């Protein structure tokens, strides 16, 4: 069974902390994505990666960075967490060129206090 | 700037009746449109899609209609079942190099027994 695994289901962090959200996929997918889900705003794309060491900004990259050193792992980094980054974070992966094959992780609920 | 909008944040329907979820978009360059379903504490899962060259696609109880001139699509669920209660996201796809989905704001569907 193919999987996208997000390392934490729930996280509580303090304002100003550096936060790492990890995502691992076992499908040998080239493309990986980070979205955040907020009520009334839907899913918004933060960053995505076409392949190893490649990254592109999505619609709301401010305050975030990413790292993709290995094909299976895509990390989202909050350089200095703020309360407006409290959200549900969803990682997804798919094969290059595949339209329908987005596989999502179960999400990480991050609360910044 | 929200390119994909779902103007109804929530919808309540009686079991056995039809559920109609609506979605509007602004960009005429989208190639494909997809609907995703999301239960709490789970990632979104693909439900049904339609190519921009078609006006209808049907899969069991689910039918998606596309009106390109109005930049509008809708998802019909007939008959609705309590297990259909979830958040539904409309998504649009840019073909070519960008290779990413743009999600709508979501509609929470509640099917009452």
mmCIF file of C-alpha atoms in Angstrom:
data_model
loop_
_atom_site.group_PDB
_atom_site.id
_atom_site.type_symbol
_atom_site.label_atom_id
_atom_site.label_comp_id
_atom_site.label_asym_id
_atom_site.label_seq_id
_atom_site.Cartn_x
_atom_site.Cartn_y
_atom_site.Cartn_z
ATOM 1 C CA UNK A 1 0.000 0.000 0.000
ATOM 2 C CA UNK A 2 1.533 3.265 -1.131
ATOM 3 C CA UNK A 3 2.123 5.860 1.501
ATOM 4 C CA UNK A 4 2.941 9.412 2.315
ATOM 5 C CA UNK A 5 3.940 9.635 5.945
ATOM 6 C CA UNK A 6 4.106 12.836 7.940
ATOM 7 C CA UNK A 7 6.242 12.444 11.024
ATOM 8 C CA UNK A 8 3.919 14.135 13.508
ATOM 9 C CA UNK A 9 0.136 14.229 13.765
ATOM 10 C CA UNK A 10 0.102 17.078 16.297
ATOM 11 C CA UNK A 11 2.745 19.627 17.217
ATOM 12 C CA UNK A 12 2.753 22.535 19.651
ATOM 13 C CA UNK A 13 5.581 25.036 19.299
ATOM 14 C CA UNK A 14 6.445 28.413 20.771
ATOM 15 C CA UNK A 15 6.626 31.660 18.844
ATOM 16 C CA UNK A 16 10.098 32.169 17.409
ATOM 17 C CA UNK A 17 11.055 28.494 17.412
ATOM 18 C CA UNK A 18 12.467 26.851 14.293
ATOM 19 C CA UNK A 19 10.104 24.071 13.281
ATOM 20 C CA UNK A 20 10.710 21.108 10.989
ATOM 21 C CA UNK A 21 7.854 19.182 9.404
ATOM 22 C CA UNK A 22 8.937 15.955 7.763
ATOM 23 C CA UNK A 23 7.315 14.052 4.931
ATOM 24 C CA UNK A 24 8.405 10.718 3.493
ATOM 25 C CA UNK A 25 6.938 8.849 0.519
ATOM 26 C CA UNK A 26 7.633 5.284 -0.559
ATOM 27 C CA UNK A 27 6.407 5.474 -4.155
ATOM 28 C CA UNK A 28 9.558 6.817 -5.840
ATOM 29 C CA UNK A 29 7.596 9.919 -6.866
ATOM 30 C CA UNK A 30 9.487 12.797 -8.384
ATOM 31 C CA UNK A 31 7.115 15.577 -7.321
ATOM 32 C CA UNK A 32 6.353 16.537 -3.732
ATOM 33 C CA UNK A 33 4.220 19.339 -2.323
ATOM 34 C CA UNK A 34 3.458 21.133 0.911
ATOM 35 C CA UNK A 35 0.002 22.634 1.427
ATOM 36 C CA UNK A 36 -1.661 24.263 4.392
ATOM 37 C CA UNK A 37 -5.364 23.977 5.064
ATOM 38 C CA UNK A 38 -7.252 26.780 6.797
ATOM 39 C CA UNK A 39 -11.014 27.253 7.221
ATOM 40 C CA UNK A 40 -12.464 29.372 4.447
ATOM 41 C CA UNK A 41 -9.174 29.379 2.543
ATOM 42 C CA UNK A 42 -8.982 25.760 1.422
ATOM 43 C CA UNK A 43 -5.665 24.171 0.533
ATOM 44 C CA UNK A 44 -2.940 26.624 -0.345
ATOM 45 C CA UNK A 45 0.361 25.596 -1.883
ATOM 46 C CA UNK A 46 3.418 26.628 0.097
ATOM 47 C CA UNK A 47 6.290 24.997 -1.809
ATOM 48 C CA UNK A 48 6.790 22.148 -4.208
ATOM 49 C CA UNK A 49 9.681 20.146 -5.573
ATOM 50 C CA UNK A 50 9.989 18.582 -9.002
ATOM 51 C CA UNK A 51 12.889 16.377 -8.016
ATOM 52 C CA UNK A 52 15.794 16.024 -5.628
ATOM 53 C CA UNK A 53 17.381 19.357 -4.673
ATOM 54 C CA UNK A 54 14.826 21.244 -6.767
ATOM 55 C CA UNK A 55 12.231 23.524 -5.248
ATOM 56 C CA UNK A 56 9.710 26.089 -6.367
ATOM 57 C CA UNK A 57 7.689 28.625 -4.416
ATOM 58 C CA UNK A 58 3.981 28.113 -4.277
ATOM 59 C CA UNK A 59 1.367 30.719 -3.516
ATOM 60 C CA UNK A 60 2.270 31.453 0.114
ATOM 61 C CA UNK A 61 6.001 30.781 0.670
ATOM 62 C CA UNK A 62 6.677 33.656 3.059
ATOM 63 C CA UNK A 63 8.003 32.453 6.396
ATOM 64 C CA UNK A 64 8.756 28.961 5.079
ATOM 65 C CA UNK A 65 11.606 27.135 3.432
ATOM 66 C CA UNK A 66 12.011 23.556 2.228
ATOM 67 C CA UNK A 67 14.670 20.928 1.802
ATOM 68 C CA UNK A 68 14.783 17.927 -0.519
ATOM 69 C CA UNK A 69 18.101 16.140 -0.193
ATOM 70 C CA UNK A 70 16.688 12.693 -0.973
ATOM 71 C CA UNK A 71 13.933 11.719 -3.371
ATOM 72 C CA UNK A 72 11.704 10.234 -0.719
ATOM 73 C CA UNK A 73 11.888 13.058 1.814
ATOM 74 C CA UNK A 74 10.580 16.618 1.642
ATOM 75 C CA UNK A 75 10.938 18.827 4.696
ATOM 76 C CA UNK A 76 9.074 22.040 5.447
ATOM 77 C CA UNK A 77 10.886 24.493 7.704
ATOM 78 C CA UNK A 78 9.351 27.355 9.621
ATOM 79 C CA UNK A 79 12.368 29.573 10.252
ATOM 80 C CA UNK A 80 10.775 31.473 13.141
ATOM 81 C CA UNK A 81 7.309 30.195 13.962
ATOM 82 C CA UNK A 82 4.526 32.720 14.378
ATOM 83 C CA UNK A 83 0.951 32.343 15.582
ATOM 84 C CA UNK A 84 -0.405 32.931 12.068
ATOM 85 C CA UNK A 85 1.315 29.726 11.025
ATOM 86 C CA UNK A 86 -1.004 27.713 13.223
ATOM 87 C CA UNK A 87 -2.636 25.424 10.672
ATOM 88 C CA UNK A 88 -3.065 21.945 9.257
ATOM 89 C CA UNK A 89 -0.104 21.076 7.027
ATOM 90 C CA UNK A 90 -0.506 18.486 4.301
ATOM 91 C CA UNK A 91 2.232 16.856 2.282
ATOM 92 C CA UNK A 92 1.559 15.212 -1.088
ATOM 93 C CA UNK A 93 3.535 13.418 -3.752
ATOM 94 C CA UNK A 94 2.969 12.301 -7.325
ATOM 95 C CA UNK A 95 4.818 10.964 -10.330
ATOM 96 C CA UNK A 96 6.052 13.548 -12.810
ATOM 97 C CA UNK A 97 3.392 14.146 -15.483
ATOM 98 C CA UNK A 98 0.670 12.299 -13.583
ATOM 99 C CA UNK A 99 -2.445 14.410 -13.105
ATOM 100 C CA UNK A 100 -4.535 12.140 -10.927
ATOM 101 C CA UNK A 101 -1.957 10.486 -8.759
ATOM 102 C CA UNK A 102 -1.642 12.953 -5.899
ATOM 103 C CA UNK A 103 -1.245 10.992 -2.686
ATOM 104 C CA UNK A 104 -1.618 12.971 0.495
ATOM 105 C CA UNK A 105 -0.340 12.341 3.965
ATOM 106 C CA UNK A 106 -2.680 12.489 6.952
ATOM 107 C CA UNK A 107 -1.540 15.956 7.912
ATOM 108 C CA UNK A 108 0.210 17.661 10.814
ATOM 109 C CA UNK A 109 -1.820 19.961 13.023
ATOM 110 C CA UNK A 110 0.625 22.658 14.133
ATOM 111 C CA UNK A 111 -0.242 25.062 16.921
ATOM 112 C CA UNK A 112 2.090 27.979 17.583
ATOM 113 C CA UNK A 113 1.618 29.561 20.994
ATOM 114 C CA UNK B 1 -6.182 36.014 -5.583
ATOM 115 C CA UNK B 2 -8.324 32.884 -5.363
ATOM 116 C CA UNK B 3 -8.389 31.234 -8.796
ATOM 117 C CA UNK B 4 -10.705 28.438 -7.686
ATOM 118 C CA UNK B 5 -13.648 29.281 -5.450
ATOM 119 C CA UNK B 6 -16.328 27.319 -3.712
ATOM 120 C CA UNK B 7 -18.852 29.856 -2.528
ATOM 121 C CA UNK B 8 -20.768 27.565 -0.206
ATOM 122 C CA UNK B 9 -18.708 26.750 2.878
ATOM 123 C CA UNK B 10 -21.253 24.173 3.986
ATOM 124 C CA UNK B 11 -24.197 22.155 2.711
ATOM 125 C CA UNK B 12 -26.697 19.962 4.539
ATOM 126 C CA UNK B 13 -28.697 17.305 2.678
ATOM 127 C CA UNK B 14 -31.057 14.512 3.653
ATOM 128 C CA UNK B 15 -29.961 10.941 3.040
ATOM 129 C CA UNK B 16 -31.187 9.695 -0.335
ATOM 130 C CA UNK B 17 -31.457 13.190 -1.827
ATOM 131 C CA UNK B 18 -29.146 14.842 -4.333
ATOM 132 C CA UNK B 19 -26.116 16.839 -3.159
ATOM 133 C CA UNK B 20 -24.870 19.543 -5.519
ATOM 134 C CA UNK B 21 -21.510 21.138 -4.804
ATOM 135 C CA UNK B 22 -20.426 24.096 -6.891
ATOM 136 C CA UNK B 23 -17.084 25.507 -7.951
ATOM 137 C CA UNK B 24 -16.075 28.579 -9.973
ATOM 138 C CA UNK B 25 -12.729 29.351 -11.519
ATOM 139 C CA UNK B 26 -11.127 32.334 -13.164
ATOM 140 C CA UNK B 27 -8.351 30.935 -15.350
ATOM 141 C CA UNK B 28 -9.422 29.644 -18.767
ATOM 142 C CA UNK B 29 -6.078 27.840 -19.182
ATOM 143 C CA UNK B 30 -6.858 25.051 -16.730
ATOM 144 C CA UNK B 31 -6.670 21.629 -18.434
ATOM 145 C CA UNK B 32 -8.361 19.378 -15.914
ATOM 146 C CA UNK B 33 -10.656 19.723 -12.957
ATOM 147 C CA UNK B 34 -10.750 17.320 -10.047
ATOM 148 C CA UNK B 35 -12.788 16.776 -6.930
ATOM 149 C CA UNK B 36 -11.190 15.593 -3.715
ATOM 150 C CA UNK B 37 -12.881 14.368 -0.584
ATOM 151 C CA UNK B 38 -11.411 14.878 2.879
ATOM 152 C CA UNK B 39 -12.415 13.321 6.167
ATOM 153 C CA UNK B 40 -11.151 14.858 9.432
ATOM 154 C CA UNK B 41 -7.627 13.746 10.399
ATOM 155 C CA UNK B 42 -7.038 12.266 6.939
ATOM 156 C CA UNK B 43 -5.471 13.581 3.771
ATOM 157 C CA UNK B 44 -7.670 14.410 0.754
ATOM 158 C CA UNK B 45 -8.430 11.544 -1.602
ATOM 159 C CA UNK B 46 -9.215 11.787 -5.304
ATOM 160 C CA UNK B 47 -12.882 11.365 -6.164
ATOM 161 C CA UNK B 48 -13.593 12.231 -9.801
ATOM 162 C CA UNK B 49 -12.209 14.412 -12.576
ATOM 163 C CA UNK B 50 -13.121 15.997 -15.883
ATOM 164 C CA UNK B 51 -11.043 17.168 -18.808
ATOM 165 C CA UNK B 52 -11.583 20.696 -20.090
ATOM 166 C CA UNK B 53 -12.694 19.253 -23.444
ATOM 167 C CA UNK B 54 -15.670 17.457 -21.900
ATOM 168 C CA UNK B 55 -18.825 18.705 -20.211
ATOM 169 C CA UNK B 56 -19.764 15.675 -18.118
ATOM 170 C CA UNK B 57 -18.134 12.724 -16.409
ATOM 171 C CA UNK B 58 -19.933 10.088 -14.399
ATOM 172 C CA UNK B 59 -18.683 7.499 -11.912
ATOM 173 C CA UNK B 60 -21.337 5.616 -10.018
ATOM 174 C CA UNK B 61 -23.203 8.000 -7.736
ATOM 175 C CA UNK B 62 -20.892 10.881 -8.650
ATOM 176 C CA UNK B 63 -21.215 13.113 -11.704
ATOM 177 C CA UNK B 64 -19.195 16.197 -12.508
ATOM 178 C CA UNK B 65 -20.479 18.827 -14.936
ATOM 179 C CA UNK B 66 -18.309 21.481 -16.569
ATOM 180 C CA UNK B 67 -19.590 24.714 -18.093
ATOM 181 C CA UNK B 68 -16.549 26.352 -19.681
ATOM 182 C CA UNK B 69 -18.331 29.466 -20.859
ATOM 183 C CA UNK B 70 -19.424 30.183 -17.298
ATOM 184 C CA UNK B 71 -16.144 28.903 -15.792
ATOM 185 C CA UNK B 72 -18.226 26.757 -13.484
ATOM 186 C CA UNK B 73 -18.264 23.124 -12.466
ATOM 187 C CA UNK B 74 -20.463 21.124 -10.148
ATOM 188 C CA UNK B 75 -20.388 17.769 -8.427
ATOM 189 C CA UNK B 76 -23.647 15.837 -8.095
ATOM 190 C CA UNK B 77 -23.978 12.998 -5.616
ATOM 191 C CA UNK B 78 -27.067 10.857 -6.053
ATOM 192 C CA UNK B 79 -28.270 9.378 -3.785
ATOM 193 C CA UNK B 80 -26.425 10.993 -0.904
ATOM 194 C CA UNK B 81 -25.346 8.728 1.943
ATOM 195 C CA UNK B 82 -24.228 9.572 5.508
ATOM 196 C CA UNK B 83 -20.738 8.279 4.631
ATOM 197 C CA UNK B 84 -20.472 11.066 2.063
ATOM 198 C CA UNK B 85 -20.246 13.601 4.889
ATOM 199 C CA UNK B 86 -16.835 15.218 4.416
ATOM 200 C CA UNK B 87 -15.140 18.328 3.081
ATOM 201 C CA UNK B 88 -15.083 18.422 -0.718
ATOM 202 C CA UNK B 89 -12.408 20.347 -2.547
ATOM 203 C CA UNK B 90 -12.561 21.350 -6.154
ATOM 204 C CA UNK B 91 -9.134 21.552 -7.824
ATOM 205 C CA UNK B 92 -7.861 22.742 -11.181
ATOM 206 C CA UNK B 93 -4.739 21.651 -12.956
ATOM 207 C CA UNK B 94 -2.189 23.527 -14.993
ATOM 208 C CA UNK B 95 -0.689 21.278 -17.592
ATOM 209 C CA UNK B 96 2.848 21.450 -18.857
ATOM 210 C CA UNK B 97 5.813 22.412 -16.779
ATOM 211 C CA UNK B 98 3.985 23.824 -13.791
ATOM 212 C CA UNK B 99 2.451 20.472 -12.998
ATOM 213 C CA UNK B 100 0.478 21.485 -9.926
ATOM 214 C CA UNK B 101 -3.055 21.574 -8.572
ATOM 215 C CA UNK B 102 -4.841 24.716 -7.441
ATOM 216 C CA UNK B 103 -7.418 23.912 -4.782
ATOM 217 C CA UNK B 104 -10.643 25.657 -3.924
ATOM 218 C CA UNK B 105 -11.800 26.727 -0.497
ATOM 219 C CA UNK B 106 -13.796 23.590 0.249
ATOM 220 C CA UNK B 107 -17.427 22.759 1.067
ATOM 221 C CA UNK B 108 -18.388 20.813 4.155
ATOM 222 C CA UNK B 109 -21.149 18.379 3.216
ATOM 223 C CA UNK B 110 -23.333 16.937 5.980
ATOM 224 C CA UNK B 111 -25.700 14.166 4.950
ATOM 225 C CA UNK B 112 -28.424 13.737 7.563
ATOM 226 C CA UNK B 113 -29.799 10.213 8.134
#
